[in-house]
XYZ file of C-alpha atoms in Angstrom:
780
model
C 162.522 138.046 137.721
C 165.820 139.627 139.011
C 165.392 141.943 141.290
C 168.176 144.741 140.733
C 168.590 147.812 142.567
C 171.166 149.072 140.724
C 170.690 151.595 137.637
C 167.957 153.546 136.587
C 164.313 152.502 138.127
C 160.633 152.671 137.739
C 158.400 154.181 140.256
C 157.422 150.435 141.269
C 161.439 149.643 141.305
C 161.411 147.877 137.851
C 165.194 148.338 136.022
C 164.917 150.796 132.509
C 167.442 150.219 129.746
C 167.292 153.370 128.108
C 169.798 156.013 129.614
C 169.488 158.905 127.564
C 168.366 160.288 124.556
C 170.033 162.973 122.232
C 168.350 165.250 119.242
C 170.397 167.058 117.021
C 167.838 169.237 114.632
C 168.950 170.036 110.897
C 166.703 172.877 110.365
C 167.036 174.504 105.890
C 164.400 177.100 105.550
C 161.382 175.211 106.344
C 162.211 171.485 106.658
C 163.910 169.345 109.596
C 166.548 166.749 109.588
C 166.055 165.300 113.513
C 168.939 162.734 114.236
C 167.791 160.862 117.737
C 170.377 158.600 119.673
C 169.000 156.525 122.085
C 171.575 154.558 124.726
C 170.885 151.295 126.034
C 172.456 149.544 128.415
C 171.397 146.363 130.785
C 172.495 146.537 133.944
C 170.428 143.017 134.902
C 171.867 139.337 135.495
C 169.253 138.437 131.782
C 168.977 139.081 128.564
C 166.208 141.734 128.031
C 163.952 142.967 125.853
C 163.364 147.355 125.992
C 160.172 148.047 124.160
C 160.306 151.822 124.337
C 156.528 153.554 122.743
C 157.287 157.365 121.810
C 155.601 160.314 119.705
C 156.639 161.322 116.511
C 154.979 163.994 114.754
C 152.911 162.994 112.453
C 153.798 164.458 108.794
C 157.368 162.884 109.801
C 159.001 161.442 107.159
C 160.802 158.233 109.043
C 164.249 157.342 107.170
C 167.156 155.974 109.122
C 166.942 153.286 111.675
C 170.494 151.350 112.773
C 172.274 149.775 115.962
C 175.859 149.902 116.945
C 176.804 146.807 119.672
C 180.098 147.465 120.770
C 181.865 147.940 117.517
C 179.262 146.607 115.317
C 177.161 148.561 113.692
C 173.488 146.969 112.432
C 171.504 149.048 109.452
C 167.582 148.614 109.514
C 165.966 148.176 106.107
C 162.118 148.717 105.731
C 159.880 145.378 104.879
C 156.224 144.791 105.205
C 155.681 144.762 108.590
C 154.304 141.361 109.082
C 157.481 139.506 107.596
C 159.289 142.231 110.465
C 157.918 140.761 112.993
C 158.541 137.186 112.293
C 162.329 137.606 111.831
C 162.274 139.502 114.983
C 160.260 137.255 116.851
C 163.256 134.626 114.784
C 165.871 136.564 115.768
C 164.885 136.615 119.759
C 164.450 133.358 119.776
C 167.876 131.908 118.272
C 169.798 134.364 120.473
C 170.343 136.837 118.017
C 170.240 140.864 118.557
C 167.402 142.283 116.860
C 165.604 145.962 116.822
C 162.515 146.657 115.488
C 161.230 150.594 114.637
C 156.982 150.229 113.905
C 154.232 152.913 113.289
C 151.440 152.317 115.539
C 147.733 150.304 113.910
C 145.814 153.069 114.605
C 147.971 156.532 115.188
C 150.642 157.677 112.203
C 152.222 159.847 115.172
C 152.987 157.189 117.413
C 156.570 154.736 117.254
C 157.510 151.546 118.734
C 160.421 150.999 119.408
C 162.040 147.330 120.496
C 165.690 146.677 121.461
C 165.877 142.624 121.837
C 168.022 140.417 123.369
C 170.270 142.466 124.737
C 172.883 140.434 126.519
C 173.985 141.063 130.803
C 176.277 144.388 131.079
C 175.597 144.984 126.978
C 175.149 149.028 125.696
C 173.117 149.046 122.333
C 172.960 152.938 120.688
C 170.002 153.279 118.246
C 169.944 155.944 115.587
C 166.573 157.080 114.000
C 165.879 159.530 111.594
C 163.324 161.569 110.268
C 162.693 164.510 108.044
C 159.531 166.736 108.677
C 158.064 170.170 107.361
C 157.533 172.927 109.699
C 154.328 174.131 109.964
C 153.664 178.534 109.226
C 152.305 180.463 112.195
C 150.029 183.068 112.728
C 152.816 185.669 113.533
C 154.428 184.334 110.497
C 157.074 181.880 112.966
C 158.219 178.735 111.365
C 156.855 175.988 114.335
C 159.447 172.716 115.387
C 157.944 170.614 117.869
C 159.746 167.506 119.473
C 157.542 165.594 120.921
C 158.250 164.485 124.494
C 154.845 164.012 126.149
C 152.714 160.960 124.915
C 149.573 161.221 127.046
C 147.576 157.541 127.634
C 145.221 157.602 124.362
C 141.496 156.851 125.162
C 140.162 154.242 123.479
C 136.150 153.943 122.397
C 134.371 151.328 124.504
C 134.220 147.947 121.580
C 137.105 149.254 119.150
C 140.496 147.365 118.837
C 143.764 148.273 121.599
C 146.239 147.003 119.013
C 149.458 145.796 119.841
C 151.314 149.048 121.437
C 151.123 149.881 125.098
C 152.255 153.087 126.759
C 154.245 152.758 130.319
C 153.164 156.574 131.463
C 154.891 158.292 134.328
C 154.951 161.187 135.928
C 157.358 163.670 134.142
C 159.130 164.493 137.217
C 159.838 160.465 137.575
C 161.810 160.264 133.592
C 164.803 158.435 134.752
C 166.504 159.475 131.425
C 168.369 162.644 130.001
C 167.345 164.623 126.892
C 170.186 167.241 125.106
C 168.957 168.589 122.152
C 171.354 170.936 119.843
C 169.313 172.473 116.597
C 171.128 174.544 113.214
C 168.804 176.477 111.544
C 169.860 177.643 107.952
C 168.568 180.022 105.584
C 168.819 181.724 102.591
C 166.863 184.785 104.201
C 168.493 186.307 108.014
C 167.617 184.467 111.072
C 165.298 187.077 112.797
C 164.933 185.695 116.234
C 164.601 181.596 117.708
C 162.281 181.423 120.831
C 161.195 178.169 122.295
C 159.279 177.225 125.464
C 162.048 175.797 127.254
C 165.134 177.174 128.726
C 167.773 177.694 126.010
C 171.304 178.271 126.040
C 172.179 182.038 123.618
C 171.853 181.649 120.126
C 174.668 181.808 118.423
C 175.116 182.863 114.725
C 177.437 180.959 112.607
C 178.065 183.066 109.344
C 178.212 187.102 109.353
C 175.049 187.267 107.644
C 172.808 185.841 110.061
C 171.831 183.194 107.864
C 173.260 180.324 109.985
C 172.856 179.786 113.587
C 173.014 177.128 116.303
C 171.029 177.140 119.702
C 170.810 173.741 122.741
C 168.606 173.419 125.021
C 169.800 173.978 128.618
C 170.660 171.239 130.850
C 168.186 169.994 132.768
C 164.885 169.080 130.823
C 162.186 167.992 133.125
C 159.960 166.271 130.058
C 157.366 168.550 131.504
C 156.738 169.604 127.704
C 157.033 169.067 124.234
C 160.541 171.370 123.078
C 158.936 173.753 120.895
C 161.051 176.106 118.702
C 159.345 179.017 116.975
C 162.448 180.212 113.915
C 161.804 183.571 112.912
C 163.367 184.871 109.389
C 163.070 187.660 107.018
C 160.329 187.664 104.411
C 159.269 184.277 105.257
C 156.154 184.629 102.896
C 157.910 184.316 99.300
C 157.505 181.629 97.482
C 160.470 179.029 96.190
C 160.894 175.963 94.725
C 163.902 173.331 95.508
C 164.597 170.885 92.793
C 166.380 167.844 94.450
C 168.481 165.520 91.394
C 167.852 161.691 92.063
C 169.286 159.326 94.159
C 172.218 158.066 91.622
C 172.146 153.628 92.528
C 168.401 154.451 91.694
C 166.613 153.568 88.468
C 165.247 156.025 85.980
C 161.517 156.770 85.457
C 161.022 155.680 89.796
C 160.590 158.286 92.293
C 163.900 157.790 93.818
C 165.814 158.049 90.718
C 164.283 161.005 88.920
C 164.642 164.447 90.443
C 162.524 165.744 92.728
C 160.578 169.172 93.192
C 159.923 170.624 96.418
C 156.915 174.402 95.631
C 156.591 176.465 98.710
C 152.828 178.515 97.103
C 152.006 181.872 99.620
C 148.376 182.866 97.881
C 148.071 185.945 97.353
C 144.397 187.140 97.221
C 143.316 190.693 95.671
C 143.133 193.213 98.199
C 139.470 194.085 97.800
C 138.099 190.394 98.496
C 139.846 190.141 101.459
C 139.102 193.447 103.023
C 135.289 191.977 103.795
C 134.430 189.292 105.553
C 131.022 186.207 105.046
C 128.212 187.593 106.722
C 126.722 184.218 106.294
C 127.468 180.480 107.068
C 127.152 177.986 110.029
C 129.666 177.866 112.440
C 129.390 174.329 114.342
C 132.227 174.642 117.620
C 132.841 171.177 118.520
C 134.679 171.095 122.797
C 135.950 168.596 124.488
C 135.551 168.037 127.979
C 136.441 164.736 128.916
C 138.641 164.889 132.217
C 141.860 165.572 130.123
C 140.668 168.947 130.083
C 140.280 170.371 133.371
C 141.759 172.414 135.158
C 143.497 175.698 132.744
C 142.375 174.353 129.182
C 138.696 174.489 130.450
C 138.552 177.867 131.362
C 140.775 178.971 128.194
C 138.418 177.533 125.887
C 135.340 178.704 127.811
C 136.776 182.387 127.255
C 137.637 181.549 123.495
C 134.260 180.370 122.765
C 132.855 183.893 124.217
C 135.347 185.720 121.977
C 134.159 183.697 119.037
C 130.189 184.011 119.830
C 130.810 187.928 120.259
C 132.791 188.079 117.199
C 130.386 186.255 114.750
C 128.697 188.287 112.086
C 124.246 188.947 112.853
C 122.506 186.815 109.728
C 124.603 183.705 110.683
C 124.050 180.778 112.210
C 125.494 178.571 114.404
C 125.506 175.523 117.176
C 127.731 174.112 120.138
C 128.607 170.476 121.020
C 131.184 169.369 123.684
C 132.234 165.420 124.116
C 133.031 163.189 126.603
C 131.918 159.819 126.927
C 128.441 160.850 125.785
C 128.258 164.105 123.978
C 125.640 167.015 124.617
C 124.969 169.936 122.645
C 123.452 173.225 123.019
C 119.474 173.660 120.303
C 118.433 170.558 118.514
C 119.743 172.081 115.658
C 121.460 174.979 114.503
C 119.963 178.318 114.535
C 119.949 182.497 113.475
C 122.261 183.909 115.366
C 120.775 187.140 117.148
C 120.789 188.761 120.775
C 118.869 185.605 122.442
C 119.897 182.542 121.048
C 123.516 184.471 121.828
C 122.986 185.017 125.495
C 121.688 181.740 125.790
C 124.317 179.814 124.314
C 126.649 181.816 126.403
C 125.077 181.364 129.826
C 125.474 177.251 128.969
C 129.174 178.171 128.064
C 129.889 179.461 130.961
C 128.455 176.911 133.163
C 130.739 173.786 130.912
C 133.021 172.048 132.970
C 135.445 169.075 131.792
C 132.867 166.620 133.571
C 132.074 164.144 130.764
C 134.405 161.422 130.774
C 136.344 159.636 128.084
C 137.446 161.650 124.419
C 134.606 159.886 122.451
C 134.632 161.796 119.093
C 132.790 159.650 116.382
C 129.370 160.148 118.107
C 129.691 163.945 117.885
C 130.554 164.072 114.708
C 128.231 161.401 113.215
C 125.289 164.074 114.837
C 126.775 167.277 112.987
C 127.214 164.808 109.911
C 123.877 164.080 109.792
C 121.872 167.458 110.027
C 121.026 168.946 106.986
C 123.394 171.314 105.610
C 121.230 175.154 105.339
C 121.139 176.643 102.007
C 123.450 179.359 101.269
C 124.968 178.985 104.866
C 128.534 177.476 104.354
C 129.200 175.176 106.869
C 132.289 175.560 109.077
C 133.564 173.430 111.518
C 135.929 174.457 114.855
C 136.654 171.159 116.782
C 138.599 172.050 120.305
C 140.446 169.082 122.149
C 143.251 167.592 123.546
C 143.528 164.933 120.884
C 144.397 161.874 123.118
C 142.040 158.967 121.633
C 142.890 155.713 120.209
C 140.974 155.639 116.532
C 142.642 158.199 115.066
C 142.244 156.822 111.602
C 138.594 156.318 111.591
C 137.472 160.023 113.457
C 140.137 161.513 110.265
C 137.830 159.107 107.854
C 134.729 160.283 108.745
C 135.440 163.720 108.192
C 136.946 162.943 104.722
C 133.691 161.174 103.683
C 131.729 164.571 104.787
C 134.787 167.088 103.162
C 132.077 168.058 100.735
C 129.541 169.403 103.086
C 132.060 172.021 105.019
C 135.469 172.932 106.549
C 137.110 171.748 109.185
C 139.730 174.188 111.299
C 140.546 172.085 114.327
C 143.148 172.693 117.799
C 145.089 170.651 119.842
C 145.167 171.745 123.408
C 148.357 171.782 125.835
C 151.359 169.139 125.813
C 150.800 165.427 123.866
C 148.027 166.023 121.636
C 148.628 164.169 118.796
C 149.601 165.894 115.777
C 147.372 162.677 113.204
C 144.464 163.541 114.688
C 144.750 167.510 114.775
C 146.597 167.898 111.103
C 143.825 164.757 109.765
C 141.280 166.450 110.540
C 142.336 169.980 109.383
C 143.807 169.129 106.139
C 140.948 166.181 104.833
C 138.641 168.608 106.213
C 140.325 171.210 103.359
C 140.830 173.722 107.082
C 143.318 174.614 108.828
C 145.420 173.325 112.024
C 146.848 175.029 114.955
C 148.419 174.551 118.570
C 148.305 175.973 120.973
C 150.582 174.920 124.206
C 152.643 176.046 127.094
C 152.068 179.840 127.144
C 149.914 180.455 124.100
C 147.223 182.098 124.246
C 144.258 179.710 122.388
C 142.057 183.048 121.716
C 144.144 184.960 118.445
C 144.387 181.479 117.371
C 141.152 180.814 116.788
C 140.308 183.817 116.081
C 143.048 184.111 112.895
C 140.914 180.114 112.287
C 137.353 182.391 112.354
C 139.162 185.025 109.833
C 139.948 181.639 107.319
C 136.531 180.937 107.765
C 134.979 183.840 107.188
C 136.992 184.635 103.387
C 135.489 182.534 100.663
C 135.892 179.561 99.968
C 138.240 179.132 97.216
C 137.001 176.459 94.911
C 138.189 175.564 90.870
C 141.365 174.476 92.118
C 143.954 173.415 89.334
C 147.954 172.858 88.835
C 149.364 173.763 85.377
C 152.872 173.230 84.826
C 154.705 174.758 82.243
C 157.693 172.357 81.667
C 160.865 172.263 79.437
C 159.891 169.861 75.670
C 160.844 166.255 77.034
C 159.758 167.298 80.760
C 157.311 166.010 82.602
C 156.039 166.411 86.217
C 154.105 164.115 87.954
C 152.406 165.320 91.201
C 152.521 163.343 93.913
C 150.577 165.329 97.144
C 147.174 164.755 97.276
C 145.005 167.414 95.475
C 144.828 171.131 97.098
C 141.629 171.801 98.612
C 141.880 174.556 100.194
C 143.625 177.638 100.052
C 144.112 180.708 102.573
C 145.712 183.968 101.960
C 148.897 184.129 103.900
C 148.984 180.369 104.511
C 151.854 177.858 102.723
C 150.699 175.080 100.237
C 153.432 172.735 99.919
C 153.236 170.749 96.751
C 155.737 167.707 95.424
C 156.134 166.547 92.233
C 158.651 163.918 90.361
C 160.818 165.306 87.410
C 161.426 162.793 84.233
C 162.980 163.265 81.545
C 165.055 165.931 80.357
C 166.199 168.922 78.011
C 169.266 170.465 78.171
C 168.925 173.817 76.883
C 165.591 175.340 79.117
C 166.747 175.620 82.516
C 163.281 176.695 84.122
C 159.773 175.674 84.802
C 156.944 177.252 85.444
C 153.829 176.514 88.022
C 150.809 177.794 87.673
C 147.693 177.733 90.918
C 145.167 178.533 89.242
C 141.328 178.693 91.342
C 138.216 181.032 91.753
C 137.732 183.413 94.475
C 134.235 185.484 95.451
C 133.444 184.171 91.700
C 136.812 185.927 90.221
C 138.588 183.555 88.584
C 142.011 183.996 89.996
C 145.926 182.511 89.410
C 149.486 182.464 90.979
C 152.806 181.996 89.536
C 156.460 180.239 90.131
C 158.928 180.489 87.613
C 161.615 178.038 89.230
C 165.396 176.772 87.594
C 165.699 172.890 87.170
C 169.052 173.198 88.245
C 169.252 170.818 91.151
C 170.205 172.289 94.828
C 173.524 170.348 96.099
C 173.848 168.757 99.372
C 169.931 168.003 100.399
C 170.413 164.699 101.602
C 167.585 163.172 99.621
C 164.672 165.198 101.481
C 162.924 166.382 98.802
C 162.626 162.469 97.430
C 161.713 161.435 100.991
C 158.270 163.832 102.236
C 157.752 163.421 98.456
C 157.381 159.310 98.934
C 156.028 160.462 103.053
C 153.190 162.907 101.399
C 152.141 159.890 98.642
C 151.957 157.126 100.856
C 149.682 159.307 103.184
C 147.705 160.642 100.168
C 147.278 156.588 99.547
C 146.778 155.491 102.906
C 143.965 157.856 104.212
C 142.711 157.545 100.627
C 139.522 155.191 98.942
C 139.531 153.672 101.912
C 136.615 152.578 104.138
C 135.616 154.251 107.283
C 137.670 152.241 109.324
C 140.398 152.727 107.554
C 140.360 149.336 105.473
C 142.401 149.065 102.262
C 142.117 147.240 99.642
C 145.272 144.602 98.784
C 146.173 145.992 95.510
C 146.514 149.553 97.796
C 148.276 147.992 100.022
C 151.193 146.356 97.790
C 151.324 149.726 96.432
C 152.168 151.647 99.086
C 154.659 148.687 100.882
C 156.706 148.988 97.447
C 156.938 152.812 97.875
C 157.773 152.102 101.027
C 160.601 149.529 100.364
C 161.987 151.422 97.762
C 162.153 155.041 99.555
C 162.927 153.279 103.226
C 160.525 155.861 104.708
C 158.083 154.045 106.500
C 154.583 153.005 106.579
C 151.265 151.588 108.318
C 152.039 148.760 106.749
C 155.857 148.512 106.881
C 158.790 148.359 109.705
C 161.778 149.003 110.377
C 164.073 145.427 110.806
C 167.653 145.092 111.574
C 169.600 141.748 113.439
C 173.101 141.352 114.697
C 173.859 137.960 113.071
C 176.297 137.018 114.767
C 176.174 133.778 117.116
C 174.091 133.474 119.870
C 172.394 130.581 122.307
C 168.862 130.236 122.140
C 166.711 131.839 125.155
C 165.942 129.524 127.470
C 162.257 130.501 128.455
C 160.843 133.747 127.824
C 163.068 137.055 128.026
C 162.558 140.145 130.775
C 160.494 142.615 128.899
C 161.034 146.093 130.087
C 158.353 148.489 129.330
C 160.258 152.282 129.005
C 158.467 154.813 130.699
C 157.082 158.194 128.833
C 156.360 161.567 130.118
C 152.460 161.822 130.889
C 151.365 165.086 131.358
C 148.782 166.074 134.723
C 145.631 167.550 133.588
C 146.479 170.552 135.531
C 149.877 171.192 133.152
C 151.853 174.638 134.431
C 151.828 176.937 132.124
C 155.689 177.843 130.209
C 156.452 181.579 129.155
C 158.439 181.255 126.054
C 161.503 182.144 125.997
C 163.973 183.679 123.498
C 167.220 182.215 122.482
C 169.392 185.566 122.580
C 172.258 185.632 120.846
C 175.836 185.245 121.849
C 176.858 188.616 119.920
C 173.968 190.836 122.252
C 173.327 191.445 124.805
C 171.795 188.269 126.940
C 168.441 189.927 128.015
C 166.332 189.224 131.059
C 163.880 186.909 129.172
C 167.323 184.296 128.313
C 168.429 184.590 131.928
C 165.979 184.459 133.971
C 164.567 181.061 135.645
C 160.832 180.016 134.551
C 158.383 181.254 136.568
C 156.062 177.965 137.668
C 152.533 179.319 138.464
C 151.664 177.106 141.945
C 147.657 177.210 140.824
C 146.680 174.306 138.085
C 142.762 175.590 138.575
C 144.788 178.828 136.195
C 143.422 179.313 133.293
C 146.695 177.376 131.083
C 146.378 179.910 127.818
C 145.323 182.700 130.178
C 148.077 182.736 133.434
C 149.361 186.585 132.998
C 145.224 187.258 131.917
C 143.134 186.163 134.703
C 142.951 184.562 138.610
C 141.476 181.490 139.625
C 138.786 182.205 141.095
C 139.700 181.769 145.360
C 138.458 179.137 147.431
C 134.546 178.421 147.780
C 134.070 180.698 145.110
C 132.822 178.326 141.506
C 135.765 179.259 138.371
C 133.488 180.608 135.830
C 132.812 183.570 138.517
C 136.032 184.335 139.313
C 137.643 187.673 138.323
C 137.877 188.250 134.980
C 139.940 189.697 132.473
C 138.891 193.125 131.776
C 139.333 192.599 128.032
C 137.137 189.419 128.193
C 135.093 191.277 130.543
C 134.068 193.945 128.062
C 133.713 191.603 125.595
C 131.210 189.790 127.033
C 129.184 193.169 127.246
C 128.602 193.911 123.426
C 126.170 193.004 122.204
C 125.327 190.425 119.392
C 124.165 193.338 116.531
C 127.800 194.759 117.627
C 126.470 197.594 120.343
C 127.328 198.697 123.514
C 124.941 200.148 126.258
C 125.989 202.578 128.868
C 125.269 200.804 131.976
C 127.226 200.085 135.248
C 128.705 196.865 133.983
C 130.562 199.079 131.349
C 131.711 201.427 133.234
C 133.112 198.857 135.721
C 135.095 197.103 132.918
C 136.780 200.209 131.748
C 137.958 200.950 135.054
C 135.317 204.451 135.318
C 131.844 205.473 137.035
C 129.027 205.750 135.426
C 128.979 209.403 135.842
C 132.560 209.831 134.728
C 130.943 208.560 131.238
C 127.504 210.676 131.778
C 128.932 213.143 132.084
C 131.276 213.308 128.678
C 128.748 212.159 126.874
C 127.937 214.406 123.699
C 124.370 215.861 123.447
C 123.659 214.692 120.387
C 125.198 211.158 120.673
C 122.313 207.939 121.340
C 123.960 206.169 124.783
C 124.314 203.006 122.730
C 126.284 205.200 120.331
C 128.334 206.812 123.152
C 129.034 203.550 124.831
C 129.760 201.633 121.507
C 132.329 204.668 120.660
C 134.346 204.374 124.603
C 134.646 200.573 124.312
C 136.109 201.074 121.070
C 138.118 203.761 122.321
C 138.931 201.492 125.038
C 139.914 198.950 122.882
C 142.825 200.436 120.841
C 144.164 202.269 123.596
C 144.018 200.090 126.444
C 144.193 196.781 124.442
C 145.827 197.582 120.672
C 148.108 193.876 121.853
C 145.096 191.792 121.535
C 143.813 193.347 118.221
C 143.991 189.899 117.072
C 141.252 188.880 119.870
C 138.664 191.672 118.924
C 139.538 192.609 115.022
C 136.287 191.494 114.685
C 134.004 191.868 117.148
C 135.400 195.441 116.886
C 134.842 195.243 112.739
C 131.091 194.380 113.698
C 130.667 197.608 115.904
C 131.525 199.480 113.223
C 128.743 198.068 110.830
C 126.406 198.659 113.432
C 127.752 202.476 114.100
C 127.718 203.396 110.453
C 123.939 201.494 110.474
C 123.251 204.177 112.880
C 123.408 207.011 109.982
C 127.035 207.960 111.258
C 128.764 207.247 107.987
C 131.517 205.852 110.342
C 134.962 204.469 109.039
C 136.886 202.763 111.927
C 139.387 205.714 110.724
C 136.760 208.137 112.274
C 136.439 206.912 114.954
C 139.886 206.324 116.611
C 142.291 208.748 115.978
C 144.905 210.108 118.370
C 146.107 213.167 118.396
C 147.689 214.079 121.330
C 145.938 217.631 121.477
C 143.076 217.146 124.485
C 142.477 214.073 126.288
C 139.156 212.232 126.193
C 138.517 210.200 129.538
C 141.209 207.811 129.417
C 143.935 210.742 129.965
C 145.238 208.834 133.201
C 146.434 205.458 131.015
C 148.698 208.209 128.896
C 145.951 208.381 126.131
C 144.942 210.984 124.930
C 142.559 210.874 122.157
C 139.674 212.324 119.712
C 136.790 211.384 118.638
C 135.793 213.257 115.613
C 131.676 212.882 115.227
C 130.491 213.759 111.827
C 127.666 216.346 112.207
C 124.305 214.093 111.457
C 125.620 211.858 113.924
C 121.607 211.551 115.439
């Protein structure tokens, strides 16, 4: 091997042929087209093979791969994976330049790019293009994430490792540059764009603010994924996009016929949504592997506290945790009451990230082996940083048990596997959330708990009303779950023509709490201009994923007939699959290689376990004064023990003090004192949590009120008055407290209890709050 000290180097002093990565993102409404250009250069004295393993959004449809060497452009074709690999190897052995792009056999969110037989001094520019849907967040933002971090995936003992090897280095040692430009366009005005990375000011490209662009500031350190949150006005409006077929494709094929993408936002009756279920079996599965250490496990403990306090009386629950082995707090799910809640919280407080690897399959098998409790629908919550190697096997297990539960998944930290997190929720009929940067875990988890406490939507059907001669073939998997305010996407192929009728209608029917409900969307059949086959490619990807995950055995093995169908669809649409790969060969004359090529693995950034939280930065408009959030440098937290999601809310434990005994956020301190029934007790700990003395609380106590009633009212006043910004975290436990007050013959409503009237103060006026409490005359 020739040692070379010029050019890019790994920490082991091996040359790195990847010089730079340039990414351009075009967002149209809730779909993004991403073009990445990677520049390679061989500065060694012999031909090399460069191998780059990198993350990709699991739902992305990779649709273009090409290479430019000098003035020669080579466009890759999609071929069956084994054939593509053979052509690649044959090309290298004959001295031809070859380029291979393939999906990992274990997980659809990892790709491997091989640049083969790059001569000394030669450069190659690689262009990779994919399209992807943007997820809707709790605050109605659309989230785009460019995965820049790929953590090593834990491979359980006894499983095959596959052909993909990841070379990881600390993010500070990544030896290539990233430039990033995003252009956003929508029929609705753009309100703002935020990012977890430092961005240049947002630049509006139209007077009506329906188009804008934003750039990543120079010097990205590869210490986190690049996340954009895009806010439109009136986001939650149903819409339809009809796209004309490809002119060169045959009629009555997926690519030849028009395709439609429907975005549905079901609205449930308000009287049903105003109530929450008091039944259910809530099972929490927490990752305690080594990669969850530091802030991640601390935030998870705080989140479990909020979850346990928010559960309704009368339900059942259990908590599992896993690493190389797994543990469970109770042998089986137990009824939720004061004694079981206290026992669970004591054990949660002691939880550390000390269980080794990330073997999630065994605890899932144990959970599913437990009999379901009659009239208590099972709701499974999974918390993990998503770094596993047997993703497909785990998802198939969840799918095989989807009839008995709903699964809500949470990806924690940078580098979490989107394939695992999205796959768990999709196959389990639940909802997926990602917690990165400075995000607080708690509001996202409580939102999912709200979803879990909604009545399950059953008997879902989709009816198409189309003009005579036009029919729809649905390409998406059947809808298995619908949640209030959450988008559901449907793709369909439209066959046939009717020149006179220009409209179609789709009706989604379902049963909610025993009540038949339906939502309709009328849409134009006229194709939208300049969509660039985006809808067709996303539709093909949806169908391919559905075929890959359907009817296989638990290890994901698929029969030959279905495999052939996937390959044919992938080749026809030009969209990658688990059974195909992109192959490009430069067939100019070359000399046969004598001996093996020098292999160069391009390193990818690896997050350290004690990742620093990063504040979200607003990408402000150039036409407006640049706010401090845009211009100030990012503040790095120096203590790795600080909870990653709670950097601004809690302090790390001082030296010698156990992490669980560190000074707690006052909100969590108050929450920890609530009883399972929903009430608080008048005790010194409550006074301390609200910043008062016991005498302060007792002196203001109305003579007609019981101590528990008074303490509960004070807690609610404090939450509404001083922690209103965290309402999405405490709203469920406050509802439980109000229910308890009503049970005390008080005839309370939430409005009766908390009434801001700036007339005279009660207890917390030194905080700038003046609140009057109206006490019903029959208060005990």
